[in-house]
């Protein structure tokens, strides 16, 4: 079941009240259209009736998808610096639903599920696109690190995030997004082979970095670069 509750927010342009149905839980097995709305950047977006500005709620919900063995805790992008606490809390939330207190059937389902924690719509969308392209998300983060190494630096340093935006069998499309509003600063495309090389190198040069993500829910290169508070 997907769970919603009504909230009213002030329009960022004119201040008029805009009604949202804020989601606290999305079940992608039962409501695949909601997952698609996330990919389409339409989910939790409303238009102000007074001035026609469209804007989104900050995400704060869990996305369960048994079909893809995926559970994702989603928090606002502004909470990113506190990822260690949020990672512990997300693990505890998952444990309450799928852990020792659950039925054997649920525990078995839970044992196969990849638990993830993301901050912001762009980071969530990236995980779903990676699923759709059959990309392992950790290998994807390592690919992003390799891109960073070869390209030198981000266009606007610490205030931008590199996110997967799309792709196909041969190319992956990334974008540098401004962290504050997730707007696109600069796009870049790479051959999917860059990802495949890192995927094939499981025991090689990348093994040490992979180990930094052992048991991680926050599978994001920010884990290694964000100065935590
Ligand atoms: Zn307005």
Short mmCIF file of C-alpha atoms and ligand atoms in Angstrom, two decimals:
data_model
loop_
_atom_site.label_atom_id
_atom_site.label_comp_id
_atom_site.label_asym_id
_atom_site.label_seq_id
_atom_site.Cartn_x
_atom_site.Cartn_y
_atom_site.Cartn_z
CA UNK A 1 0.00 0.00 0.00
CA UNK A 2 1.19 3.51 -0.78
CA UNK A 3 0.44 5.93 2.05
CA UNK A 4 -0.36 9.63 1.64
CA UNK A 5 -1.36 12.49 3.90
CA UNK A 6 -2.58 15.96 2.91
CA UNK A 7 -0.25 18.94 3.47
CA UNK A 8 -0.44 22.56 2.34
CA UNK A 9 2.71 24.41 1.30
CA UNK A 10 3.27 28.03 0.36
CA UNK A 11 4.04 28.55 -3.32
CA UNK A 12 7.72 29.59 -3.60
CA UNK A 13 6.78 32.29 -6.14
CA UNK A 14 3.62 33.96 -4.82
CA UNK A 15 3.03 32.44 -1.38
CA UNK A 16 -0.44 31.08 -2.14
CA UNK A 17 -1.31 27.79 -0.43
CA UNK A 18 -0.83 24.69 -2.59
CA UNK A 19 -2.23 21.32 -1.51
CA UNK A 20 -0.13 18.19 -1.79
CA UNK A 21 -0.73 14.58 -0.89
CA UNK A 22 2.58 13.93 0.86
CA UNK A 23 3.67 10.35 0.50
CA UNK A 24 5.25 8.42 3.37
CA UNK A 25 5.46 5.04 1.67
CA UNK A 26 5.37 3.93 -1.97
CA UNK A 27 4.82 0.33 -3.00
CA UNK A 28 6.18 0.00 -6.53
CA UNK A 29 4.83 -3.54 -6.90
CA UNK A 30 1.24 -2.38 -6.43
CA UNK A 31 1.65 1.11 -7.87
CA UNK A 32 4.22 0.91 -10.69
CA UNK A 33 2.87 4.20 -12.09
CA UNK A 34 4.18 6.00 -9.01
CA UNK A 35 7.68 4.63 -9.65
CA UNK A 36 7.38 5.84 -13.24
CA UNK A 37 6.32 9.29 -12.04
CA UNK A 38 9.54 9.44 -10.01
CA UNK A 39 11.57 8.63 -13.14
CA UNK A 40 9.56 11.25 -15.05
CA UNK A 41 10.23 13.86 -12.32
CA UNK A 42 6.48 14.38 -11.94
CA UNK A 43 5.95 12.67 -8.59
CA UNK A 44 4.94 14.92 -5.67
CA UNK A 45 4.82 17.92 -7.99
CA UNK A 46 1.92 20.36 -7.99
CA UNK A 47 1.15 23.56 -9.83
CA UNK A 48 0.13 26.71 -7.96
CA UNK A 49 -3.43 27.64 -9.00
CA UNK A 50 -2.67 31.35 -8.55
CA UNK A 51 0.56 31.74 -10.55
CA UNK A 52 1.09 28.38 -12.34
CA UNK A 53 4.52 27.81 -10.76
CA UNK A 54 5.14 24.10 -10.44
CA UNK A 55 7.18 22.76 -7.55
CA UNK A 56 7.85 19.57 -5.67
CA UNK A 57 7.65 18.46 -2.06
CA UNK A 58 10.95 17.53 -0.46
CA UNK A 59 11.00 13.73 -0.53
CA UNK A 60 10.69 11.85 2.75
CA UNK A 61 9.40 8.35 2.25
CA UNK A 62 10.32 4.75 1.65
CA UNK A 63 10.04 3.04 -1.72
CA UNK A 64 9.54 -0.71 -1.58
CA UNK A 65 9.86 -2.83 -4.72
CA UNK A 66 9.87 -6.56 -4.01
CA UNK A 67 9.95 -7.31 -7.72
CA UNK A 68 13.34 -5.61 -7.99
CA UNK A 69 14.53 -6.70 -4.51
CA UNK A 70 14.81 -3.04 -3.59
CA UNK A 71 13.98 -0.90 -0.58
CA UNK A 72 15.00 2.75 -0.65
CA UNK A 73 14.70 5.26 2.18
CA UNK A 74 14.41 8.73 0.66
CA UNK A 75 15.18 11.93 2.56
CA UNK A 76 15.46 15.60 1.59
CA UNK A 77 18.72 16.61 -0.11
CA UNK A 78 19.33 19.07 2.72
CA UNK A 79 19.85 16.16 5.15
CA UNK A 80 22.78 14.73 3.20
CA UNK A 81 25.52 15.91 5.56
CA UNK A 82 23.93 13.88 8.37
CA UNK A 83 24.05 10.65 6.39
CA UNK A 84 25.70 8.51 9.12
CA UNK A 85 22.79 9.00 11.56
CA UNK A 86 20.22 8.62 8.81
CA UNK A 87 21.89 5.43 7.61
CA UNK A 88 21.60 3.92 11.10
CA UNK A 89 17.98 5.00 11.38
CA UNK A 90 17.12 3.60 7.94
CA UNK A 91 18.74 0.26 8.82
CA UNK A 92 16.66 0.17 12.01
CA UNK A 93 13.47 0.97 10.10
CA UNK A 94 14.17 -1.85 7.68
CA UNK A 95 14.94 -4.22 10.54
CA UNK A 96 11.59 -3.45 12.16
CA UNK A 97 9.76 -4.38 8.97
CA UNK A 98 11.84 -7.32 7.72
CA UNK A 99 13.99 -8.40 10.69
CA UNK A 100 13.74 -10.76 13.63
CA UNK A 101 10.22 -9.69 14.55
CA UNK A 102 8.78 -10.42 11.12
CA UNK A 103 7.24 -13.66 9.89
CA UNK A 104 9.59 -16.24 8.30
CA UNK A 105 8.12 -15.41 4.90
CA UNK A 106 8.79 -11.68 5.28
CA UNK A 107 12.26 -12.28 6.73
CA UNK A 108 13.11 -14.40 3.69
CA UNK A 109 11.95 -11.63 1.35
CA UNK A 110 13.93 -9.12 3.40
CA UNK A 111 17.14 -11.11 3.21
CA UNK A 112 17.19 -10.70 -0.58
CA UNK A 113 16.45 -6.98 -0.57
CA UNK A 114 19.10 -4.34 -1.22
CA UNK A 115 18.62 -1.56 1.32
CA UNK A 116 19.48 1.93 0.16
CA UNK A 117 19.39 5.47 1.50
CA UNK A 118 19.27 8.46 -0.85
CA UNK A 119 18.95 12.22 -0.42
CA UNK A 120 16.88 14.22 -2.88
CA UNK A 121 14.85 13.47 -5.98
CA UNK A 122 17.84 13.30 -8.35
CA UNK A 123 19.61 10.69 -6.23
CA UNK A 124 16.43 8.61 -6.05
CA UNK A 125 15.79 8.90 -9.76
CA UNK A 126 19.38 7.82 -10.43
CA UNK A 127 18.84 4.58 -8.48
CA UNK A 128 15.70 3.78 -10.48
CA UNK A 129 17.39 4.53 -13.80
CA UNK A 130 20.29 2.29 -12.75
CA UNK A 131 17.80 -0.49 -11.99
CA UNK A 132 16.15 -0.04 -15.38
CA UNK A 133 19.53 -0.17 -17.14
CA UNK A 134 20.59 -3.22 -15.07
CA UNK A 135 23.52 -1.33 -13.58
CA UNK A 136 24.90 -2.21 -10.17
CA UNK A 137 24.67 1.02 -8.19
CA UNK A 138 28.00 0.60 -6.38
CA UNK A 139 29.83 -0.01 -9.66
CA UNK A 140 28.03 3.07 -10.98
CA UNK A 141 29.41 5.17 -8.11
CA UNK A 142 32.91 3.84 -8.82
CA UNK A 143 32.41 4.78 -12.48
CA UNK A 144 31.50 8.30 -11.38
CA UNK A 145 34.70 8.46 -9.31
CA UNK A 146 36.71 7.35 -12.35
CA UNK A 147 35.00 10.11 -14.37
CA UNK A 148 35.91 12.64 -11.73
CA UNK A 149 39.53 11.52 -11.73
CA UNK A 150 39.81 11.77 -15.48
CA UNK A 151 37.95 15.06 -15.83
CA UNK A 152 39.73 16.85 -12.98
CA UNK A 153 36.94 18.47 -11.04
CA UNK A 154 33.28 19.32 -10.88
CA UNK A 155 32.11 22.47 -12.68
CA UNK A 156 31.14 24.17 -9.40
CA UNK A 157 32.98 22.07 -6.83
CA UNK A 158 31.18 21.06 -3.68
CA UNK A 159 27.83 22.57 -4.63
CA UNK A 160 27.22 20.11 -7.47
CA UNK A 161 26.45 16.40 -7.69
CA UNK A 162 27.17 14.02 -10.53
CA UNK A 163 24.06 11.96 -11.33
CA UNK A 164 23.14 9.36 -13.89
CA UNK A 165 20.35 10.79 -16.05
CA UNK A 166 19.81 8.03 -18.59
CA UNK A 167 21.49 5.71 -21.02
CA UNK A 168 21.19 2.70 -23.26
CA UNK A 169 23.19 -0.39 -24.25
CA UNK A 170 26.22 1.64 -25.34
CA UNK A 171 26.15 5.06 -23.64
CA UNK A 172 25.54 6.46 -20.19
CA UNK A 173 24.35 10.03 -19.76
CA UNK A 174 25.40 11.88 -16.63
CA UNK A 175 24.80 15.40 -15.47
CA UNK A 176 26.34 17.78 -13.00
CA UNK A 177 23.38 19.05 -11.01
CA UNK A 178 23.32 22.01 -8.68
CA UNK A 179 22.75 20.48 -5.23
CA UNK A 180 20.48 23.29 -4.07
CA UNK A 181 17.76 22.84 -6.69
CA UNK A 182 18.93 19.82 -8.75
CA UNK A 183 19.05 21.89 -11.93
CA UNK A 184 21.38 20.72 -14.70
CA UNK A 185 24.67 22.62 -14.91
CA UNK A 186 26.48 20.46 -17.43
CA UNK A 187 25.85 17.12 -19.09
CA UNK A 188 28.36 14.49 -20.11
CA UNK A 189 28.10 11.17 -21.92
CA UNK A 190 30.41 8.21 -21.57
CA UNK A 191 30.63 4.82 -23.20
CA UNK A 192 28.97 2.13 -21.18
CA UNK A 193 32.28 0.25 -21.56
CA UNK A 194 33.70 2.54 -18.85
CA UNK A 195 31.20 0.99 -16.45
CA UNK A 196 31.73 -2.54 -17.82
CA UNK A 197 35.50 -2.31 -17.24
CA UNK A 198 35.01 -1.44 -13.59
CA UNK A 199 32.32 -4.11 -13.20
CA UNK A 200 34.76 -6.72 -14.57
CA UNK A 201 37.51 -5.61 -12.19
CA UNK A 202 35.88 -6.96 -9.02
CA UNK A 203 39.10 -8.08 -7.33
CA UNK A 204 41.44 -5.50 -8.85
CA UNK A 205 42.16 -1.82 -8.42
CA UNK A 206 38.65 -0.98 -7.28
CA UNK A 207 38.42 -3.64 -4.54
CA UNK A 208 39.64 -1.27 -1.82
CA UNK A 209 37.03 1.33 -2.63
CA UNK A 210 34.33 -1.31 -2.85
CA UNK A 211 35.24 -2.37 0.67
CA UNK A 212 34.43 1.15 1.91
CA UNK A 213 30.82 0.43 0.96
CA UNK A 214 30.51 -2.94 2.74
CA UNK A 215 27.08 -3.08 4.35
CA UNK A 216 26.36 0.49 3.30
CA UNK A 217 22.86 1.80 2.70
CA UNK A 218 24.17 5.18 1.54
CA UNK A 219 25.75 3.92 -1.66
CA UNK A 220 26.83 7.28 -3.04
CA UNK A 221 30.29 8.63 -3.71
CA UNK A 222 29.34 11.39 -1.29
CA UNK A 223 30.00 8.79 1.41
CA UNK A 224 33.71 9.36 0.81
CA UNK A 225 33.63 13.08 0.05
CA UNK A 226 30.97 14.73 2.22
CA UNK A 227 32.31 16.34 5.35
CA UNK A 228 29.90 14.95 7.90
CA UNK A 229 28.60 17.09 10.71
ZN1 LIG B 1 2.09 30.76 -6.87
#
